[in-house]
mmCIF file with all atom_site columns, C-alpha atoms and ligand atoms in Angstrom:
data_model
loop_
_atom_site.group_PDB
_atom_site.id
_atom_site.type_symbol
_atom_site.label_atom_id
_atom_site.label_alt_id
_atom_site.label_comp_id
_atom_site.label_asym_id
_atom_site.label_entity_id
_atom_site.label_seq_id
_atom_site.pdbx_PDB_ins_code
_atom_site.Cartn_x
_atom_site.Cartn_y
_atom_site.Cartn_z
_atom_site.occupancy
_atom_site.B_iso_or_equiv
_atom_site.pdbx_formal_charge
_atom_site.auth_seq_id
_atom_site.auth_comp_id
_atom_site.auth_asym_id
_atom_site.auth_atom_id
_atom_site.pdbx_PDB_model_num
ATOM   1  C  CA  . MET A 1 1  ? 159.284 138.235 88.969 1.00 76.00 ? 1  MET A CA  1
ATOM   2  C  CA  . LYS A 1 2  ? 157.224 139.351 86.005 1.00 89.00 ? 2  LYS A CA  1
ATOM   3  C  CA  . LYS A 1 3  ? 153.492 139.438 86.652 1.00 95.00 ? 3  LYS A CA  1
ATOM   4  C  CA  . VAL A 1 4  ? 150.301 139.490 84.653 1.00 97.00 ? 4  VAL A CA  1
ATOM   5  C  CA  . THR A 1 5  ? 148.323 142.608 85.525 1.00 97.00 ? 5  THR A CA  1
ATOM   6  C  CA  . VAL A 1 6  ? 144.551 142.305 85.343 1.00 97.00 ? 6  VAL A CA  1
ATOM   7  C  CA  . SER A 1 7  ? 142.619 145.588 85.487 1.00 96.00 ? 7  SER A CA  1
ATOM   8  C  CA  . ILE A 1 8  ? 138.925 144.992 85.974 1.00 96.00 ? 8  ILE A CA  1
ATOM   9  C  CA  . CYS A 1 9  ? 136.810 148.028 85.233 1.00 97.00 ? 9  CYS A CA  1
ATOM   10 C  CA  . THR A 1 10 ? 134.490 148.791 88.119 1.00 94.00 ? 10 THR A CA  1
ATOM   11 C  CA  . GLY A 1 11 ? 133.012 151.879 86.508 1.00 96.00 ? 11 GLY A CA  1
ATOM   12 C  CA  . THR A 1 12 ? 129.224 152.081 86.532 1.00 96.00 ? 12 THR A CA  1
ATOM   13 C  CA  . THR A 1 13 ? 128.654 150.931 82.940 1.00 97.00 ? 13 THR A CA  1
ATOM   14 C  CA  . CYS A 1 14 ? 130.946 147.918 83.152 1.00 97.00 ? 14 CYS A CA  1
ATOM   15 C  CA  . TYR A 1 15 ? 129.737 147.037 86.629 1.00 94.00 ? 15 TYR A CA  1
ATOM   16 C  CA  . LEU A 1 16 ? 126.099 147.025 85.528 1.00 94.00 ? 16 LEU A CA  1
ATOM   17 C  CA  . MET A 1 17 ? 126.852 145.156 82.296 1.00 94.00 ? 17 MET A CA  1
ATOM   18 C  CA  . GLY A 1 18 ? 128.237 142.148 84.172 1.00 91.00 ? 18 GLY A CA  1
ATOM   19 C  CA  . GLY A 1 19 ? 131.550 143.334 85.549 1.00 91.00 ? 19 GLY A CA  1
ATOM   20 C  CA  . ALA A 1 20 ? 130.472 142.745 89.138 1.00 90.00 ? 20 ALA A CA  1
ATOM   21 C  CA  . HIS A 1 21 ? 130.852 138.971 88.941 1.00 90.00 ? 21 HIS A CA  1
ATOM   22 C  CA  . LEU A 1 22 ? 134.311 139.326 87.370 1.00 94.00 ? 22 LEU A CA  1
ATOM   23 C  CA  . LEU A 1 23 ? 135.619 140.515 90.728 1.00 90.00 ? 23 LEU A CA  1
ATOM   24 C  CA  . THR A 1 24 ? 135.623 136.890 91.938 1.00 92.00 ? 24 THR A CA  1
ATOM   25 C  CA  . ILE A 1 25 ? 137.868 135.726 89.111 1.00 93.00 ? 25 ILE A CA  1
ATOM   26 C  CA  . ASN A 1 26 ? 140.827 135.059 91.400 1.00 91.00 ? 26 ASN A CA  1
ATOM   27 C  CA  . GLU A 1 27 ? 138.806 132.190 92.897 1.00 94.00 ? 27 GLU A CA  1
ATOM   28 C  CA  . ARG A 1 28 ? 138.720 130.507 89.483 1.00 94.00 ? 28 ARG A CA  1
ATOM   29 C  CA  . LEU A 1 29 ? 142.455 130.550 88.854 1.00 93.00 ? 29 LEU A CA  1
ATOM   30 C  CA  . ASP A 1 30 ? 144.815 127.752 89.748 1.00 92.00 ? 30 ASP A CA  1
ATOM   31 C  CA  . PRO A 1 31 ? 146.104 128.784 93.220 1.00 93.00 ? 31 PRO A CA  1
ATOM   32 C  CA  . SER A 1 32 ? 149.677 128.059 92.128 1.00 92.00 ? 32 SER A CA  1
ATOM   33 C  CA  . THR A 1 33 ? 149.452 130.896 89.592 1.00 92.00 ? 33 THR A CA  1
ATOM   34 C  CA  . LEU A 1 34 ? 148.088 133.553 91.950 1.00 92.00 ? 34 LEU A CA  1
ATOM   35 C  CA  . ASP A 1 35 ? 151.560 134.848 92.867 1.00 94.00 ? 35 ASP A CA  1
ATOM   36 C  CA  . SER A 1 36 ? 152.073 135.676 89.197 1.00 96.00 ? 36 SER A CA  1
ATOM   37 C  CA  . VAL A 1 37 ? 148.870 137.647 88.770 1.00 97.00 ? 37 VAL A CA  1
ATOM   38 C  CA  . GLU A 1 38 ? 148.110 141.102 90.115 1.00 96.00 ? 38 GLU A CA  1
ATOM   39 C  CA  . PHE A 1 39 ? 144.461 142.165 90.196 1.00 95.00 ? 39 PHE A CA  1
ATOM   40 C  CA  . LYS A 1 40 ? 143.433 145.786 90.153 1.00 92.00 ? 40 LYS A CA  1
ATOM   41 C  CA  . GLY A 1 41 ? 140.053 147.412 90.238 1.00 87.00 ? 41 GLY A CA  1
ATOM   42 C  CA  . ALA A 1 42 ? 139.914 150.365 87.893 1.00 89.00 ? 42 ALA A CA  1
ATOM   43 C  CA  . HIS A 1 43 ? 137.501 153.233 87.694 1.00 93.00 ? 43 HIS A CA  1
ATOM   44 C  CA  . CYS A 1 44 ? 136.113 153.762 84.211 1.00 96.00 ? 44 CYS A CA  1
ATOM   45 C  CA  . LEU A 1 45 ? 138.911 152.865 81.799 1.00 95.00 ? 45 LEU A CA  1
ATOM   46 C  CA  . GLY A 1 46 ? 137.454 155.354 79.332 1.00 96.00 ? 46 GLY A CA  1
ATOM   47 C  CA  . LEU A 1 47 ? 136.578 152.612 76.861 1.00 97.00 ? 47 LEU A CA  1
ATOM   48 C  CA  . CYS A 1 48 ? 132.797 152.534 77.276 1.00 97.00 ? 48 CYS A CA  1
ATOM   49 C  CA  . SER A 1 49 ? 132.265 155.846 75.499 1.00 95.00 ? 49 SER A CA  1
ATOM   50 C  CA  . ASN A 1 50 ? 133.580 154.549 72.155 1.00 95.00 ? 50 ASN A CA  1
ATOM   51 C  CA  . GLU A 1 51 ? 131.667 151.734 70.452 1.00 95.00 ? 51 GLU A CA  1
ATOM   52 C  CA  . SER A 1 52 ? 134.724 150.753 68.435 1.00 97.00 ? 52 SER A CA  1
ATOM   53 C  CA  . ASN A 1 53 ? 136.177 149.277 71.640 1.00 97.00 ? 53 ASN A CA  1
ATOM   54 C  CA  . GLY A 1 54 ? 133.402 146.678 71.746 1.00 97.00 ? 54 GLY A CA  1
ATOM   55 C  CA  . LYS A 1 55 ? 130.885 146.127 74.493 1.00 97.00 ? 55 LYS A CA  1
ATOM   56 C  CA  . PRO A 1 56 ? 131.352 146.463 78.246 1.00 98.00 ? 56 PRO A CA  1
ATOM   57 C  CA  . PRO A 1 57 ? 132.352 145.057 80.635 1.00 98.00 ? 57 PRO A CA  1
ATOM   58 C  CA  . PHE A 1 58 ? 136.019 145.695 79.880 1.00 98.00 ? 58 PHE A CA  1
ATOM   59 C  CA  . VAL A 1 59 ? 139.068 144.082 81.397 1.00 98.00 ? 59 VAL A CA  1
ATOM   60 C  CA  . LYS A 1 60 ? 142.696 144.690 80.510 1.00 97.00 ? 60 LYS A CA  1
ATOM   61 C  CA  . VAL A 1 61 ? 145.073 141.758 80.836 1.00 98.00 ? 61 VAL A CA  1
ATOM   62 C  CA  . ASN A 1 62 ? 148.478 143.362 80.511 1.00 97.00 ? 62 ASN A CA  1
ATOM   63 C  CA  . GLU A 1 63 ? 148.011 145.299 77.241 1.00 95.00 ? 63 GLU A CA  1
ATOM   64 C  CA  . HIS A 1 64 ? 145.328 142.972 75.906 1.00 97.00 ? 64 HIS A CA  1
ATOM   65 C  CA  . LEU A 1 65 ? 141.808 144.397 75.968 1.00 97.00 ? 65 LEU A CA  1
ATOM   66 C  CA  . VAL A 1 66 ? 138.963 141.973 76.674 1.00 98.00 ? 66 VAL A CA  1
ATOM   67 C  CA  . SER A 1 67 ? 135.575 143.416 75.745 1.00 98.00 ? 67 SER A CA  1
ATOM   68 C  CA  . ASP A 1 68 ? 132.196 141.895 76.535 1.00 97.00 ? 68 ASP A CA  1
ATOM   69 C  CA  . ALA A 1 69 ? 134.239 140.197 79.225 1.00 98.00 ? 69 ALA A CA  1
ATOM   70 C  CA  . THR A 1 70 ? 133.097 136.946 80.768 1.00 97.00 ? 70 THR A CA  1
ATOM   71 C  CA  . LEU A 1 71 ? 134.914 134.882 83.358 1.00 96.00 ? 71 LEU A CA  1
ATOM   72 C  CA  . ASN A 1 72 ? 135.993 132.393 80.694 1.00 97.00 ? 72 ASN A CA  1
ATOM   73 C  CA  . LYS A 1 73 ? 137.259 135.044 78.263 1.00 98.00 ? 73 LYS A CA  1
ATOM   74 C  CA  . VAL A 1 74 ? 139.305 136.725 80.976 1.00 98.00 ? 74 VAL A CA  1
ATOM   75 C  CA  . LEU A 1 75 ? 140.620 133.411 82.312 1.00 97.00 ? 75 LEU A CA  1
ATOM   76 C  CA  . ASP A 1 76 ? 141.745 132.471 78.787 1.00 97.00 ? 76 ASP A CA  1
ATOM   77 C  CA  . ALA A 1 77 ? 143.514 135.819 78.391 1.00 98.00 ? 77 ALA A CA  1
ATOM   78 C  CA  . ILE A 1 78 ? 145.236 135.440 81.785 1.00 97.00 ? 78 ILE A CA  1
ATOM   79 C  CA  . ARG A 1 79 ? 146.377 131.890 80.978 1.00 96.00 ? 79 ARG A CA  1
ATOM   80 C  CA  . LYS A 1 80 ? 147.748 133.023 77.627 1.00 96.00 ? 80 LYS A CA  1
ATOM   81 C  CA  . GLU A 1 81 ? 149.734 135.838 79.267 1.00 96.00 ? 81 GLU A CA  1
ATOM   82 C  CA  . LEU A 1 82 ? 150.975 133.474 81.991 1.00 95.00 ? 82 LEU A CA  1
ATOM   83 C  CA  . LYS A 1 83 ? 152.302 131.126 79.313 1.00 94.00 ? 83 LYS A CA  1
ATOM   84 C  CA  . GLU A 1 84 ? 154.128 134.022 77.672 1.00 91.00 ? 84 GLU A CA  1
ATOM   85 C  CA  . ILE A 1 85 ? 155.838 135.256 80.842 1.00 87.00 ? 85 ILE A CA  1
ATOM   86 C  CA  . GLN A 1 86 ? 156.768 131.696 81.849 1.00 81.00 ? 86 GLN A CA  1
ATOM   87 C  CA  . HIS A 1 87 ? 158.179 131.171 78.362 1.00 75.00 ? 87 HIS A CA  1
ATOM   88 C  CA  . VAL A 1 88 ? 160.286 134.336 78.584 1.00 67.00 ? 88 VAL A CA  1
ATOM   89 C  CA  . SER A 1 89 ? 161.691 133.751 82.088 1.00 59.00 ? 89 SER A CA  1
HETATM 90 S  S1  . FES B 2 .  ? 132.722 152.014 82.901 1.00 92.59 ? 1  FES B S1  1
HETATM 91 FE FE1 . FES B 2 .  ? 134.163 150.550 82.192 1.00 92.59 ? 1  FES B FE1 1
HETATM 92 S  S2  . FES B 2 .  ? 135.197 151.550 80.601 1.00 92.59 ? 1  FES B S2  1
HETATM 93 FE FE2 . FES B 2 .  ? 133.803 153.013 81.331 1.00 92.59 ? 1  FES B FE2 1
#
């Protein structure tokens, strides 16, 4: 089964800029979708050193970069990706 991969940066900059509370995001998703989502903690994704990437915290949802990530922005990105993989399969 195809999955949505969510890489949450736990590097120091992202963690201090609000990434810490993103680690509870799985509690905000519909439980029926959890089998289709894989969460990963990631050390610095290397994005915080280049302002053109936007502001930390950073989360990658499949290939989609979410900058200045909030729970709602990441949830929206996950739901969008879930729709795409459900549409394809
Ligand atoms: S600490 Fe998150 S991208 Fe560097």
